[in-house]
PDB file of C-alpha atoms in Angstrom:
ATOM      1  CA  MET C  67     -16.797  -8.360  43.135  1.00 74.00           C
ATOM      2  CA  LYS C  68     -15.287  -4.464  42.498  1.00 78.00           C
ATOM      3  CA  ASP C  69     -17.647  -1.899  44.033  1.00 89.00           C
ATOM      4  CA  VAL C  70     -17.803   0.591  40.955  1.00 96.00           C
ATOM      5  CA  VAL C  71     -18.184   4.057  42.112  1.00 95.00           C
ATOM      6  CA  VAL C  72     -19.804   6.820  39.916  1.00 96.00           C
ATOM      7  CA  ARG C  73     -19.574  10.353  41.976  1.00 95.00           C
ATOM      8  CA  GLU C  74     -22.955  11.748  41.631  1.00 94.00           C
ATOM      9  CA  SER C  75     -21.852  15.402  39.804  1.00 95.00           C
ATOM     10  CA  ASP C  76     -20.543  13.166  37.381  1.00 95.00           C
ATOM     11  CA  LEU C  77     -23.413  11.276  36.776  1.00 92.00           C
ATOM     12  CA  VAL C  78     -26.085  14.813  36.457  1.00 92.00           C
ATOM     13  CA  LYS C  79     -22.661  17.068  34.745  1.00 95.00           C
ATOM     14  CA  ALA C  80     -22.416  13.775  31.312  1.00 95.00           C
ATOM     15  CA  GLY C  81     -26.972  13.322  32.015  1.00 89.00           C
ATOM     16  CA  GLU C  82     -26.658  17.146  30.438  1.00 94.00           C
ATOM     17  CA  GLU C  83     -23.825  16.824  28.374  1.00 95.00           C
ATOM     18  CA  GLY C  84     -25.976  13.644  25.916  1.00 94.00           C
ATOM     19  CA  MET C  85     -26.023   9.893  25.933  1.00 94.00           C
ATOM     20  CA  ASP C  86     -21.949   8.980  24.944  1.00 96.00           C
ATOM     21  CA  GLU C  87     -21.693  11.115  27.898  1.00 97.00           C
ATOM     22  CA  PHE C  88     -23.575   9.090  31.024  1.00 97.00           C
ATOM     23  CA  VAL C  89     -22.829   5.930  28.850  1.00 98.00           C
ATOM     24  CA  GLY C  90     -19.686   7.196  29.377  1.00 97.00           C
ATOM     25  CA  VAL C  91     -19.167   8.338  32.872  1.00 97.00           C
ATOM     26  CA  PHE C  92     -19.631   4.399  34.228  1.00 98.00           C
ATOM     27  CA  VAL C  93     -17.295   2.363  31.455  1.00 98.00           C
ATOM     28  CA  LYS C  94     -14.715   5.295  32.818  1.00 97.00           C
ATOM     29  CA  ALA C  95     -15.884   3.795  36.554  1.00 97.00           C
ATOM     30  CA  ILE C  96     -15.242   0.737  35.351  1.00 97.00           C
ATOM     31  CA  TYR C  97     -12.488   0.309  34.098  1.00 97.00           C
ATOM     32  CA  ASP C  98     -10.877   2.815  37.420  1.00 96.00           C
ATOM     33  CA  ALA C  99     -12.522  -0.594  38.973  1.00 95.00           C
ATOM     34  CA  ILE C 100     -10.756  -3.379  37.350  1.00 95.00           C
ATOM     35  CA  GLY C 101      -7.377  -1.134  36.850  1.00 94.00           C
ATOM     36  CA  GLY C 102      -7.815   0.284  33.766  1.00 95.00           C
ATOM     37  CA  THR C 103      -8.428  -3.196  31.579  1.00 93.00           C
ATOM     38  CA  LEU C 104     -10.830  -6.033  30.905  1.00 93.00           C
ATOM     39  CA  ASP C 105      -8.044  -9.201  30.931  1.00 91.00           C
ATOM     40  CA  ALA C 106      -9.393 -12.802  32.538  1.00 90.00           C
ATOM     41  CA  GLN C 107      -7.880 -11.874  35.245  1.00 92.00           C
ATOM     42  CA  SER C 108     -10.394  -8.703  35.771  1.00 94.00           C
ATOM     43  CA  LEU C 109     -13.658 -10.710  34.372  1.00 93.00           C
ATOM     44  CA  PRO C 110     -14.952 -11.851  37.486  1.00 93.00           C
ATOM     45  CA  GLN C 111     -14.594  -8.945  39.642  1.00 95.00           C
ATOM     46  CA  LEU C 112     -17.755  -7.836  37.412  1.00 96.00           C
ATOM     47  CA  ASN C 113     -21.268  -8.470  37.097  1.00 96.00           C
ATOM     48  CA  ALA C 114     -23.207  -9.905  33.839  1.00 96.00           C
ATOM     49  CA  ASP C 115     -24.591  -6.007  33.543  1.00 97.00           C
ATOM     50  CA  GLN C 116     -21.019  -4.699  33.848  1.00 97.00           C
ATOM     51  CA  VAL C 117     -19.394  -7.225  31.264  1.00 97.00           C
ATOM     52  CA  THR C 118     -22.542  -6.541  28.658  1.00 98.00           C
ATOM     53  CA  LEU C 119     -22.061  -2.810  29.281  1.00 98.00           C
ATOM     54  CA  LEU C 120     -18.088  -2.664  28.150  1.00 98.00           C
ATOM     55  CA  ALA C 121     -19.333  -5.605  25.335  1.00 98.00           C
ATOM     56  CA  TYR C 122     -21.593  -3.219  23.817  1.00 98.00           C
ATOM     57  CA  VAL C 123     -19.399  -0.105  24.296  1.00 98.00           C
ATOM     58  CA  ILE C 124     -16.378  -1.979  22.240  1.00 98.00           C
ATOM     59  CA  LEU C 125     -18.001  -3.762  19.683  1.00 98.00           C
ATOM     60  CA  ARG C 126     -20.154  -0.166  19.258  1.00 98.00           C
ATOM     61  CA  ASP C 127     -16.384   1.351  19.343  1.00 98.00           C
ATOM     62  CA  GLU C 128     -15.042  -0.866  17.028  1.00 98.00           C
ATOM     63  CA  VAL C 129     -18.384  -1.241  14.133  1.00 98.00           C
ATOM     64  CA  MET C 130     -17.858   2.239  14.340  1.00 98.00           C
ATOM     65  CA  ASP C 131     -14.464   3.399  13.402  1.00 97.00           C
ATOM     66  CA  GLY C 132     -14.400  -0.739  11.268  1.00 96.00           C
ATOM     67  CA  GLY C 133     -17.007  -2.020  11.704  1.00 97.00           C
ATOM     68  CA  PHE C 134     -17.255  -6.202  12.036  1.00 98.00           C
ATOM     69  CA  VAL C 135     -14.407  -7.455  10.607  1.00 98.00           C
ATOM     70  CA  GLN C 136     -12.147  -4.948  12.432  1.00 97.00           C
ATOM     71  CA  LEU C 137     -13.922  -5.535  15.257  1.00 98.00           C
ATOM     72  CA  ILE C 138     -12.607  -9.293  14.726  1.00 98.00           C
ATOM     73  CA  HIS C 139      -9.177  -8.726  13.842  1.00 97.00           C
ATOM     74  CA  ASN C 140      -8.699  -6.802  16.803  1.00 96.00           C
ATOM     75  CA  GLY C 141      -9.905 -10.289  18.713  1.00 96.00           C
ATOM     76  CA  TYR C 142     -12.749  -9.030  20.200  1.00 97.00           C
ATOM     77  CA  GLY C 143     -14.745 -12.202  17.958  1.00 97.00           C
ATOM     78  CA  SER C 144     -14.946 -14.406  19.976  1.00 96.00           C
ATOM     79  CA  PHE C 145     -15.524 -11.588  23.604  1.00 96.00           C
ATOM     80  CA  ILE C 146     -19.070 -11.346  21.322  1.00 98.00           C
ATOM     81  CA  PHE C 147     -19.748 -13.667  19.287  1.00 98.00           C
ATOM     82  CA  LYS C 148     -18.680 -16.552  22.101  1.00 96.00           C
ATOM     83  CA  ASN C 149     -20.307 -15.069  25.175  1.00 94.00           C
ATOM     84  CA  PRO C 150     -24.339 -14.691  25.691  1.00 96.00           C
ATOM     85  CA  PHE C 151     -24.010 -10.953  24.465  1.00 97.00           C
ATOM     86  CA  SER C 152     -27.793 -11.486  22.563  1.00 97.00           C
ATOM     87  CA  LYS C 153     -28.882 -13.136  24.611  1.00 98.00           C
ATOM     88  CA  MET C 154     -28.498  -9.742  27.480  1.00 98.00           C
ATOM     89  CA  MET C 155     -28.984  -7.399  25.096  1.00 98.00           C
ATOM     90  CA  ARG C 156     -32.845  -8.359  24.331  1.00 98.00           C
ATOM     91  CA  GLN C 157     -31.981  -8.418  27.891  1.00 97.00           C
ATOM     92  CA  TRP C 158     -32.212  -4.794  27.959  1.00 98.00           C
ATOM     93  CA  GLY C 159     -34.372  -4.515  25.753  1.00 97.00           C
ATOM     94  CA  LEU C 160     -32.929  -3.880  22.600  1.00 98.00           C
ATOM     95  CA  ASP C 161     -33.960  -6.862  20.586  1.00 98.00           C
ATOM     96  CA  ALA C 162     -32.674  -5.691  17.109  1.00 98.00           C
ATOM     97  CA  LEU C 163     -29.070  -5.111  17.872  1.00 98.00           C
ATOM     98  CA  ALA C 164     -29.250  -8.655  18.911  1.00 98.00           C
ATOM     99  CA  SER C 165     -30.749  -9.960  15.982  1.00 98.00           C
ATOM    100  CA  LEU C 166     -27.794  -8.560  15.001  1.00 98.00           C
ATOM    101  CA  VAL C 167     -25.359  -9.891  16.781  1.00 98.00           C
ATOM    102  CA  ASN C 168     -26.626 -13.211  16.182  1.00 98.00           C
ATOM    103  CA  LYS C 169     -26.814 -12.260  12.310  1.00 97.00           C
ATOM    104  CA  ALA C 170     -22.715 -11.056  12.320  1.00 98.00           C
ATOM    105  CA  HIS C 171     -22.086 -14.332  13.505  1.00 97.00           C
ATOM    106  CA  LYS C 172     -22.230 -17.050  10.728  1.00 96.00           C
ATOM    107  CA  PRO C 173     -19.586 -15.399   8.749  1.00 97.00           C
ATOM    108  CA  TYR C 174     -17.332 -14.405  12.134  1.00 98.00           C
ATOM    109  CA  SER C 175     -18.151 -18.575  11.972  1.00 97.00           C
ATOM    110  CA  HIS C 176     -16.348 -18.821   9.239  1.00 96.00           C
ATOM    111  CA  HIS C 177     -13.449 -16.159   8.753  1.00 96.00           C
ATOM    112  CA  HIS C 178     -13.096 -15.444  12.149  1.00 97.00           C
ATOM    113  CA  GLU C 179      -9.564 -17.809  11.541  1.00 96.00           C
ATOM    114  CA  GLU C 180      -8.838 -15.688   8.629  1.00 95.00           C
ATOM    115  CA  ILE C 181      -9.638 -12.275   9.754  1.00 97.00           C
ATOM    116  CA  GLU C 182      -7.766 -12.765  13.288  1.00 96.00           C
ATOM    117  CA  SER C 183      -4.643 -13.477  11.338  1.00 95.00           C
ATOM    118  CA  GLU C 184      -1.481 -10.883  11.549  1.00 95.00           C
ATOM    119  CA  CYS C 185      -1.703  -9.333   8.739  1.00 94.00           C
ATOM    120  CA  SER C 186       0.727  -6.235   7.003  1.00 95.00           C
ATOM    121  CA  ASP C 187      -2.446  -3.076   6.811  1.00 93.00           C
ATOM    122  CA  GLU C 188      -3.011  -4.388   2.554  1.00 95.00           C
ATOM    123  CA  GLU C 189      -3.878  -7.021   3.524  1.00 95.00           C
ATOM    124  CA  PHE C 190      -6.174  -6.055   5.922  1.00 95.00           C
ATOM    125  CA  MET C 191      -7.974  -3.256   3.882  1.00 95.00           C
ATOM    126  CA  ALA C 192      -8.828  -6.243   1.524  1.00 95.00           C
ATOM    127  CA  LEU C 193     -10.124  -8.303   3.651  1.00 95.00           C
ATOM    128  CA  PHE C 194     -13.670  -5.998   3.146  1.00 95.00           C
ATOM    129  CA  GLU C 195     -13.030  -6.765  -0.165  1.00 94.00           C
ATOM    130  CA  ARG C 196     -12.747 -10.203   0.088  1.00 93.00           C
ATOM    131  CA  MET C 197     -15.495 -10.333   2.984  1.00 94.00           C
ATOM    132  CA  PRO C 198     -18.695  -8.463   1.126  1.00 95.00           C
ATOM    133  CA  GLU C 199     -21.353  -9.698   3.453  1.00 95.00           C
ATOM    134  CA  PHE C 200     -20.316  -7.424   7.066  1.00 97.00           C
ATOM    135  CA  ASP C 201     -21.227  -5.124   5.065  1.00 97.00           C
ATOM    136  CA  GLU C 202     -24.559  -5.356   5.445  1.00 97.00           C
ATOM    137  CA  TYR C 203     -24.096  -5.922   9.538  1.00 98.00           C
ATOM    138  CA  ASP C 204     -21.628  -2.626   9.774  1.00 98.00           C
ATOM    139  CA  ASP C 205     -24.335  -0.534   7.325  1.00 98.00           C
ATOM    140  CA  GLU C 206     -27.295  -1.719   9.681  1.00 98.00           C
ATOM    141  CA  PHE C 207     -25.226  -1.114  13.136  1.00 98.00           C
ATOM    142  CA  VAL C 208     -24.181   2.395  11.444  1.00 98.00           C
ATOM    143  CA  GLU C 209     -28.116   3.595  11.683  1.00 98.00           C
ATOM    144  CA  ASN C 210     -29.250   1.954  14.676  1.00 98.00           C
ATOM    145  CA  GLU C 211     -25.951   3.208  17.299  1.00 98.00           C
ATOM    146  CA  GLU C 212     -27.471   6.882  18.111  1.00 97.00           C
ATOM    147  CA  GLU C 213     -30.441   4.273  19.001  1.00 98.00           C
ATOM    148  CA  TRP C 214     -29.217   1.461  20.773  1.00 98.00           C
ATOM    149  CA  THR C 215     -27.019   3.976  22.629  1.00 98.00           C
ATOM    150  CA  SER C 216     -29.398   5.741  24.227  1.00 97.00           C
ATOM    151  CA  ALA C 217     -31.311   2.707  24.794  1.00 98.00           C
ATOM    152  CA  VAL C 218     -28.422   1.429  26.527  1.00 98.00           C
ATOM    153  CA  ALA C 219     -28.932   4.868  28.587  1.00 97.00           C
ATOM    154  CA  TYR C 220     -31.736   4.814  29.412  1.00 97.00           C
ATOM    155  CA  TYR C 221     -30.957   0.325  30.734  1.00 98.00           C
ATOM    156  CA  ILE C 222     -28.069   1.915  32.773  1.00 97.00           C
ATOM    157  CA  ASP C 223     -30.320   4.509  34.044  1.00 95.00           C
ATOM    158  CA  GLU C 224     -32.952   2.371  35.322  1.00 97.00           C
ATOM    159  CA  HIS C 225     -31.206  -0.090  36.869  1.00 97.00           C
ATOM    160  CA  LEU C 226     -28.153   2.328  38.829  1.00 95.00           C
ATOM    161  CA  PRO C 227     -27.531  -0.223  41.150  1.00 95.00           C
ATOM    162  CA  ARG C 228     -26.523  -3.067  39.285  1.00 96.00           C
ATOM    163  CA  PHE C 229     -23.462  -0.834  37.214  1.00 97.00           C
ATOM    164  CA  ALA C 230     -21.825   1.293  40.647  1.00 97.00           C
ATOM    165  CA  THR C 231     -22.293   2.956  43.543  1.00 95.00           C
ATOM    166  CA  ILE C 232     -23.207   5.958  43.242  1.00 95.00           C
ATOM    167  CA  ILE C 233     -22.113   8.818  45.592  1.00 95.00           C
ATOM    168  CA  LYS C 234     -22.679  11.567  46.877  1.00 94.00           C
ATOM    169  CA  ASP C 235     -20.682  14.497  46.650  1.00 84.00           C
TER     170      ASP C 235
END
């Protein structure tokens, strides 16, 4: 396992700035520990909570930017839907998010090959029109993102040693 380190002063500053910044301190520290890239070589260097945190942030950033279609098109569908991400969200107390991911799994399974294929920007935009079943999942995520990110921050705060070693500076 990689030793992920967070400076206490960075944690205090981020905590004062808000939940996104607090979560971001841990995400940055995890990426720094694995050389900046989450891939087949770096994944085994992390524990389940660290991987789940990165998965949450990838899910959040992709869905907030372009919905589940973008998440899947950019190659993250299998990372979210074919791993125990929703199970971990339940363990973290985010039952509604786990339910949303489980509901979105069905259209993912049905459409992922088409969504993941290479296409032009125009063809990519047309995917949204052809797959409106993702719209309700996108909307639900956007409506709840702040609450869910806050819950993730709370979980991290309650389980700090699972995410990083906090060093005094």
